[in-house]
Structure formats: structure tokens, C-alpha cells
Short mmCIF file of C-alpha atoms and ligand atoms in Angstrom, two decimals:
data_model
loop_
_atom_site.label_atom_id
_atom_site.label_comp_id
_atom_site.label_asym_id
_atom_site.label_seq_id
_atom_site.Cartn_x
_atom_site.Cartn_y
_atom_site.Cartn_z
CA MET T 1 -73.73 -32.08 22.13
CA GLY T 2 -72.40 -31.08 18.73
CA TYR T 3 -70.66 -27.72 18.88
CA ILE T 4 -69.13 -25.53 16.20
CA GLY T 5 -65.53 -24.93 17.30
CA VAL T 6 -63.75 -21.68 16.45
CA PHE T 7 -60.00 -21.49 16.97
CA ASP T 8 -57.50 -18.64 16.92
CA SER T 9 -54.04 -18.00 18.34
CA GLY T 10 -55.57 -15.34 20.57
CA TYR T 11 -58.46 -12.89 20.57
CA GLY T 12 -58.64 -12.20 16.82
CA GLY T 13 -60.92 -15.14 16.05
CA LEU T 14 -63.55 -13.47 18.22
CA THR T 15 -64.21 -11.16 15.24
CA ILE T 16 -65.00 -14.28 13.20
CA LEU T 17 -67.07 -15.87 15.97
CA ASP T 18 -69.02 -12.63 16.35
CA GLY T 19 -69.82 -12.55 12.60
CA ILE T 20 -70.90 -16.20 12.65
CA ARG T 21 -73.04 -15.89 15.78
CA GLN T 22 -74.78 -12.78 14.46
CA ARG T 23 -75.84 -14.77 11.40
CA MET T 24 -76.45 -18.13 13.11
CA PRO T 25 -77.16 -17.49 16.81
CA GLU T 26 -79.06 -20.77 17.18
CA TYR T 27 -76.01 -23.08 17.19
CA ASP T 28 -73.80 -24.00 20.17
CA TYR T 29 -70.20 -22.77 19.96
CA ILE T 30 -66.85 -23.32 21.65
CA TYR T 31 -64.15 -20.69 21.14
CA LEU T 32 -60.54 -21.64 21.83
CA GLY T 33 -57.80 -19.00 22.02
CA ASP T 34 -54.21 -20.19 22.37
CA ASN T 35 -53.37 -16.87 24.04
CA ALA T 36 -50.44 -18.27 26.01
CA ARG T 37 -48.58 -18.99 22.74
CA ALA T 38 -49.82 -16.04 20.62
CA PRO T 39 -48.79 -14.49 18.32
CA TYR T 40 -48.45 -17.18 15.67
CA GLY T 41 -47.72 -14.72 12.85
CA THR T 42 -43.93 -14.93 13.03
CA ARG T 43 -43.71 -18.63 13.93
CA SER T 44 -42.46 -21.27 11.51
CA PHE T 45 -44.69 -23.46 9.38
CA ASP T 46 -43.98 -26.54 11.54
CA VAL T 47 -44.77 -24.82 14.84
CA VAL T 48 -48.03 -23.25 13.59
CA TYR T 49 -49.06 -26.65 12.22
CA GLU T 50 -48.25 -28.46 15.49
CA PHE T 51 -50.06 -25.89 17.70
CA THR T 52 -53.09 -25.76 15.39
CA LEU T 53 -53.39 -29.55 15.29
CA GLN T 54 -53.31 -29.67 19.10
CA ALA T 55 -56.11 -27.12 19.25
CA VAL T 56 -58.20 -28.94 16.65
CA LYS T 57 -57.83 -32.24 18.54
CA LYS T 58 -58.90 -30.52 21.78
CA LEU T 59 -62.01 -29.08 20.10
CA PHE T 60 -62.84 -32.53 18.66
CA GLU T 61 -62.49 -34.02 22.18
CA MET T 62 -64.79 -31.33 23.57
CA GLY T 63 -67.54 -32.38 21.13
CA CYS T 64 -67.02 -30.25 18.00
CA PRO T 65 -67.52 -32.22 14.76
CA LEU T 66 -66.84 -29.00 12.85
CA VAL T 67 -63.94 -26.61 13.55
CA ILE T 68 -63.35 -23.24 11.90
CA LEU T 69 -59.77 -21.98 11.95
CA GLY T 70 -60.65 -18.35 12.69
CA CYS T 71 -57.03 -17.46 12.08
CA ASN T 72 -55.48 -16.67 8.71
CA THR T 73 -52.01 -17.72 9.80
CA ALA T 74 -53.25 -21.18 10.84
CA SER T 75 -55.41 -21.39 7.69
CA ALA T 76 -52.36 -20.56 5.56
CA LYS T 77 -49.89 -22.83 7.31
CA ALA T 78 -51.83 -25.74 8.82
CA LEU T 79 -55.25 -26.20 7.19
CA ARG T 80 -54.23 -28.18 4.14
CA SER T 81 -52.01 -30.62 6.10
CA ILE T 82 -54.72 -31.17 8.71
CA GLN T 83 -57.41 -31.75 6.06
CA GLN T 84 -55.32 -34.04 3.89
CA LYS T 85 -52.96 -35.77 6.31
CA ASP T 86 -54.53 -35.83 9.78
CA LEU T 87 -58.31 -35.89 9.40
CA PRO T 88 -58.47 -39.19 7.48
CA THR T 89 -56.73 -40.96 10.37
CA ILE T 90 -57.79 -39.08 13.51
CA ALA T 91 -61.42 -38.19 12.71
CA PRO T 92 -62.59 -38.97 9.17
CA ASP T 93 -66.15 -37.78 9.86
CA HIS T 94 -65.06 -34.41 11.32
CA ARG T 95 -64.37 -31.28 9.30
CA VAL T 96 -61.94 -28.35 9.61
CA LEU T 97 -62.51 -25.20 7.53
CA GLY T 98 -60.36 -22.09 7.10
CA VAL T 99 -60.92 -18.39 6.43
CA ILE T 100 -58.75 -17.70 3.38
CA ARG T 101 -60.71 -19.45 0.65
CA PRO T 102 -64.13 -17.94 1.60
CA THR T 103 -62.55 -14.47 1.64
CA ALA T 104 -60.81 -15.01 -1.70
CA GLU T 105 -64.11 -16.15 -3.23
CA VAL T 106 -65.78 -12.76 -2.72
CA VAL T 107 -62.94 -10.30 -3.12
CA GLY T 108 -62.72 -10.37 -6.93
CA GLN T 109 -66.33 -9.20 -7.10
CA LEU T 110 -65.66 -6.24 -4.80
CA SER T 111 -62.84 -4.55 -6.70
CA HIS T 112 -63.44 -2.25 -9.70
CA THR T 113 -59.78 -1.62 -10.49
CA LYS T 114 -59.01 -5.35 -10.04
CA HIS T 115 -56.06 -4.31 -7.87
CA ILE T 116 -56.34 -5.88 -4.42
CA GLY T 117 -54.22 -5.38 -1.31
CA ILE T 118 -53.82 -7.86 1.54
CA LEU T 119 -52.80 -6.83 5.04
CA ALA T 120 -51.86 -9.79 7.22
CA THR T 121 -49.23 -11.34 9.46
CA GLU T 122 -45.77 -12.10 8.15
CA GLY T 123 -46.64 -15.82 8.04
CA THR T 124 -49.77 -15.34 5.93
CA ILE T 125 -48.05 -12.92 3.51
CA LYS T 126 -45.01 -15.19 3.09
CA SER T 127 -47.26 -18.19 2.40
CA GLN T 128 -48.70 -16.31 -0.64
CA SER T 129 -51.99 -18.10 0.12
CA TYR T 130 -54.17 -15.09 -0.74
CA ASN T 131 -52.32 -14.35 -4.00
CA LEU T 132 -52.64 -17.97 -5.10
CA GLU T 133 -56.31 -18.34 -4.17
CA ILE T 134 -57.47 -14.99 -5.59
CA GLU T 135 -55.46 -15.20 -8.82
CA LYS T 136 -56.77 -18.75 -9.38
CA LEU T 137 -60.40 -17.62 -8.96
CA TYR T 138 -60.00 -14.19 -10.61
CA PRO T 139 -57.14 -14.30 -13.14
CA ASP T 140 -57.77 -10.62 -14.07
CA CYS T 141 -56.89 -9.46 -10.52
CA THR T 142 -53.51 -8.27 -9.32
CA VAL T 143 -52.83 -8.99 -5.64
CA VAL T 144 -50.13 -7.51 -3.44
CA GLY T 145 -49.57 -8.23 0.24
CA GLN T 146 -48.05 -6.29 3.10
CA ALA T 147 -47.03 -7.84 6.42
CA CYS T 148 -48.04 -5.76 9.47
CA PRO T 149 -45.89 -7.28 12.25
CA MET T 150 -46.87 -4.71 14.90
CA TRP T 151 -50.63 -4.86 14.47
CA VAL T 152 -51.33 -8.13 16.34
CA PRO T 153 -49.29 -7.04 19.41
CA LEU T 154 -51.18 -3.71 19.39
CA VAL T 155 -54.48 -5.59 19.55
CA GLU T 156 -53.36 -8.31 21.99
CA ASN T 157 -52.11 -5.59 24.35
CA ASN T 158 -55.22 -3.39 24.10
CA GLU T 159 -53.29 -0.59 22.41
CA PHE T 160 -55.34 -0.65 19.22
CA ASP T 161 -57.27 2.56 19.93
CA LYS T 162 -54.38 4.52 21.46
CA PRO T 163 -52.53 7.32 19.62
CA GLY T 164 -49.34 5.20 19.55
CA ALA T 165 -51.01 2.80 17.10
CA ASP T 166 -51.33 5.54 14.43
CA TYR T 167 -47.68 5.36 13.39
CA PHE T 168 -47.69 1.59 12.80
CA VAL T 169 -51.02 1.64 10.96
CA ARG T 170 -49.91 4.45 8.66
CA ASP T 171 -46.51 2.86 8.02
CA SER T 172 -47.95 -0.48 6.82
CA LEU T 173 -50.68 1.20 4.73
CA GLN T 174 -48.11 3.45 3.08
CA LYS T 175 -45.95 0.43 2.22
CA LEU T 176 -48.94 -1.36 0.73
CA LEU T 177 -50.06 1.59 -1.41
CA THR T 178 -46.49 2.22 -2.56
CA GLN T 179 -46.40 -1.34 -3.93
CA ASP T 180 -49.57 -0.72 -5.96
CA PRO T 181 -51.27 2.71 -6.05
CA LEU T 182 -54.23 1.31 -8.03
CA ILE T 183 -55.54 -0.76 -5.12
CA ASP T 184 -59.23 -0.05 -4.42
CA THR T 185 -59.93 -3.02 -2.12
CA ILE T 186 -57.97 -4.00 0.96
CA ILE T 187 -58.59 -7.31 2.71
CA LEU T 188 -57.90 -7.47 6.42
CA GLY T 189 -56.30 -10.90 6.19
CA CYS T 190 -55.78 -11.25 9.91
CA THR T 191 -58.67 -11.71 12.30
CA HIS T 192 -57.16 -9.28 14.81
CA PHE T 193 -57.19 -6.35 12.39
CA PRO T 194 -60.91 -5.39 12.44
CA LEU T 195 -60.23 -3.79 15.83
CA LEU T 196 -57.95 -1.32 14.04
CA LEU T 197 -60.58 -0.52 11.40
CA ASP T 198 -61.31 3.05 12.54
CA LYS T 199 -57.61 3.91 12.56
CA ILE T 200 -57.07 2.17 9.22
CA ASN T 201 -59.87 4.16 7.54
CA GLN T 202 -58.67 7.41 9.12
CA GLN T 203 -55.05 6.94 7.97
CA LEU T 204 -56.13 5.66 4.58
CA SER T 205 -58.22 8.71 3.77
CA GLN T 206 -55.27 10.97 4.65
CA LEU T 207 -52.86 8.86 2.59
CA SER T 208 -55.04 8.54 -0.49
CA THR T 209 -55.79 12.29 -0.51
CA LEU T 210 -52.06 12.92 -0.27
CA ASN T 211 -51.24 10.48 -3.09
CA TRP T 212 -54.01 11.95 -5.23
CA LEU T 213 -52.71 15.50 -4.68
CA ARG T 214 -49.19 14.41 -5.60
CA ARG T 215 -50.32 12.71 -8.77
CA ALA T 216 -53.12 15.28 -9.43
CA LYS T 217 -55.06 12.63 -11.30
CA GLY T 218 -58.83 12.07 -11.57
CA SER T 219 -61.57 14.33 -10.27
CA GLN T 220 -61.47 13.05 -6.70
CA PRO T 221 -59.31 10.77 -4.54
CA PRO T 222 -60.10 7.11 -5.27
CA THR T 223 -62.20 5.35 -2.65
CA ILE T 224 -60.49 2.39 -1.05
CA ASN T 225 -62.73 -0.16 0.63
CA VAL T 226 -61.35 -2.03 3.59
CA ILE T 227 -62.93 -5.45 4.03
CA PRO T 228 -63.05 -7.29 7.38
CA GLN T 229 -63.70 -11.02 6.89
CA GLY T 230 -66.30 -11.85 9.57
CA GLN T 231 -69.46 -11.43 7.46
CA TYR T 232 -68.04 -13.41 4.53
CA ILE T 233 -66.96 -16.31 6.72
CA ALA T 234 -70.44 -16.38 8.28
CA THR T 235 -72.17 -16.45 4.87
CA SER T 236 -69.79 -19.12 3.63
CA LEU T 237 -70.36 -21.30 6.72
CA GLU T 238 -74.13 -20.94 6.39
CA ASP T 239 -73.85 -22.03 2.77
CA TYR T 240 -71.60 -24.96 3.78
CA LEU T 241 -74.20 -26.16 6.31
CA HIS T 242 -76.95 -25.96 3.67
CA ARG T 243 -74.84 -28.05 1.32
CA HIS T 244 -73.92 -30.52 4.09
CA PRO T 245 -77.13 -31.41 5.97
CA GLU T 246 -75.36 -34.48 7.39
CA MET T 247 -73.04 -32.09 9.30
CA ALA T 248 -75.79 -29.58 10.17
CA SER T 249 -77.86 -32.39 11.72
CA ARG T 250 -74.97 -33.25 14.11
CA LEU T 251 -74.89 -29.70 15.50
CA THR T 252 -77.03 -28.81 18.49
CA ARG T 253 -79.02 -25.60 18.64
CA GLY T 254 -79.08 -24.24 22.17
CA GLY T 255 -77.60 -20.80 21.36
CA THR T 256 -74.73 -21.23 23.86
CA CYS T 257 -71.08 -20.23 23.65
CA GLN T 258 -68.19 -21.44 25.82
CA TYR T 259 -64.74 -19.88 25.85
CA LEU T 260 -61.44 -21.69 26.42
CA THR T 261 -58.01 -20.12 26.73
CA THR T 262 -54.49 -21.40 27.33
CA GLU T 263 -53.74 -18.13 29.25
CA SER T 264 -55.29 -16.92 32.48
CA SER T 265 -59.07 -16.96 32.33
CA THR T 266 -59.26 -13.59 34.12
CA LYS T 267 -57.05 -11.95 31.50
CA PHE T 268 -59.08 -13.50 28.69
CA ARG T 269 -62.40 -12.40 30.25
CA GLU T 270 -61.23 -8.78 30.50
CA SER T 271 -59.90 -8.58 26.95
CA ALA T 272 -62.67 -10.62 25.30
CA SER T 273 -65.28 -8.15 26.52
CA LEU T 274 -63.57 -5.47 24.37
CA PHE T 275 -64.15 -7.63 21.29
CA LEU T 276 -67.60 -8.92 22.14
CA HIS T 277 -69.04 -6.10 24.28
CA GLU T 278 -70.38 -8.66 26.75
CA GLU T 279 -69.13 -10.58 29.76
CA VAL T 280 -68.08 -14.15 29.00
CA ASN T 281 -67.45 -17.31 31.01
CA VAL T 282 -63.97 -18.65 30.42
CA GLN T 283 -62.19 -21.89 31.25
CA HIS T 284 -58.42 -22.34 31.32
CA ILE T 285 -57.08 -25.35 29.39
CA THR T 286 -53.68 -26.69 28.38
CA LEU T 287 -52.74 -27.89 24.91
CA ASN T 288 -50.12 -30.52 24.14
N1 DGL K 1 -55.37 -13.74 14.15
C1 DGL K 1 -54.38 -14.44 13.41
C2 DGL K 1 -54.60 -14.34 11.92
O1 DGL K 1 -55.74 -14.17 11.49
C3 DGL K 1 -52.93 -14.16 13.67
C4 DGL K 1 -52.49 -13.59 14.92
C5 DGL K 1 -51.14 -14.09 15.33
O2 DGL K 1 -50.12 -13.63 14.79
O3 DGL K 1 -51.15 -14.92 16.20
O4 DGL K 1 -53.68 -14.44 11.16
#
């Protein structure tokens, strides 16, 4: 079997897997969530790298010649080292792809004001990966980032649609818009955040109306588009497989999906159904 592996620290990568499977349901997939050690967002570079490498090796062992890091934090902190340092020795014919570059490639085309905001974990924001990638591809764009340290715990603990989440969503959005009021495009640079999309849009419309009233500029409040990554990662992967038929031919097409977690499989099954709206079969594994 040749599976496409999708890895995340927890449940967030399911938003990426969902986008990919909607576009390419024919392939066989393995999803691995390192839920027992999530969140990764506040962990050091070395720890995120070590944990991500363990997960990648496990997915290789399970029969995945291609692994997608469906996690921005791992893409920011571990992808380059794995691609350049580890792959040539451990599996030169395997590939590991991340989610930051494919997102950066489209974002410059989506903004009219050329002012872009990134919402992500502390680790991703501190790495400056989005700023570097977007400004390299679109030198006319200004990029500012805001860490949202409470958002992953809200999602991992199923609190994302509860009234208590409103405060934390509003607080981070306000901090982002204060840094740059001309932002018209916000990237959800963490795969957990699409679950907060309704709250984000709700709070954003209140905040931008308020800012517009204060500044009394323009004929109407500016529209801010919030961009989840899933669809762009799916398009980018499809394009990658067209450009790499030697990899596409190693992947089997039975339309299956297996789920692995480092936490309890019962806990994963309950929470995953909130992301995927279907019951899933889950196997517990250990990483080391
Ligand atoms: N879902 C991960 C990301 O996209 C991070 C979650 C975490 O902090 O573990 O960055």
C-alpha cells in the first residue's frame, strides 16, 4: 500500500485532511495526531523538530511515501531540517511537504490593500515563516502576525463554540487589527483555527464596524476576508502529484482513511467526529 500521511500535533490537521479528501477522495490516507503531546505551539524549536521527526518516521514505517505536515507549527519549525538533513539519509525517495508555502503562494493574490494578517500559534508567529515566505513572493505586501495562545486549547477542549471563547477570539483579533488597520485578508495560520471561523467572522464584523465608526473613513466598513488553508493545501497537493507522476504512481487508490493517535482512541474518536462529522476508526500508537 502507498498511503498519503497527514500529521498534526492534535485534531487541527483534520481540517487539512478534510480539504484534501474532498478534492482527492480516491487516495488512501493515514492521519496521525500526537494528541498526547499537544499543543506544540509553545514548545521549543528542538522539541517540535524531535516530535515531528518521530511522527514522520512512524508514517513512513506504516507505508506512506508522502507525508503532509498538516500543522503550521511543525511546518515552521521542523520541515526544512527534515527535508534537508533527515530525508537524504533515512528515506531519500520519500517526501515531506508543509502547509506554509502553499498558503503563502496564494495569499498575495487575495488581498487588495496588500496588507495581510496572520493568526497562528506563538511558535509559528515567532518563526516569522509567513512574513518571510509572503514578502519573498509578493514584495509589495505588508504582513503582520498575531499569536493566539488560547485558541488551540479552546479547540482541543471542545470549547470553540461556547460563549467563553468570544473573549479570546475578540482579544487576538483586536491586537492584530491594532497592529495594522489596513488588513483586508487574514490567514488562519493554524490548522485548529477553522473551527473558530464563525466566531472569528462574528467578532471581526463588530470590530471593523467599530473601527470604521471611530475613524469615520470610507463609505462602508472594509470587508476583511478570513482564509482557512484546507482548500489551498488540497489544490497545491493535487498540483504536486501532477508534477510528480513518479510519486502519484506509488500511491494506492482505495479511498480509505485510517486514524492514529498517541492519546486514548476513545477520546480521539469522540472529538474527531466534531471535525469530520462522521464516525472514525482509531488506533492508539506510541511515538519515540
Ligand atoms: N495545529 C497546529 C498548527 O497548525 C498547532 C497546534 C498546536 O499548538 O499544537 O500550528
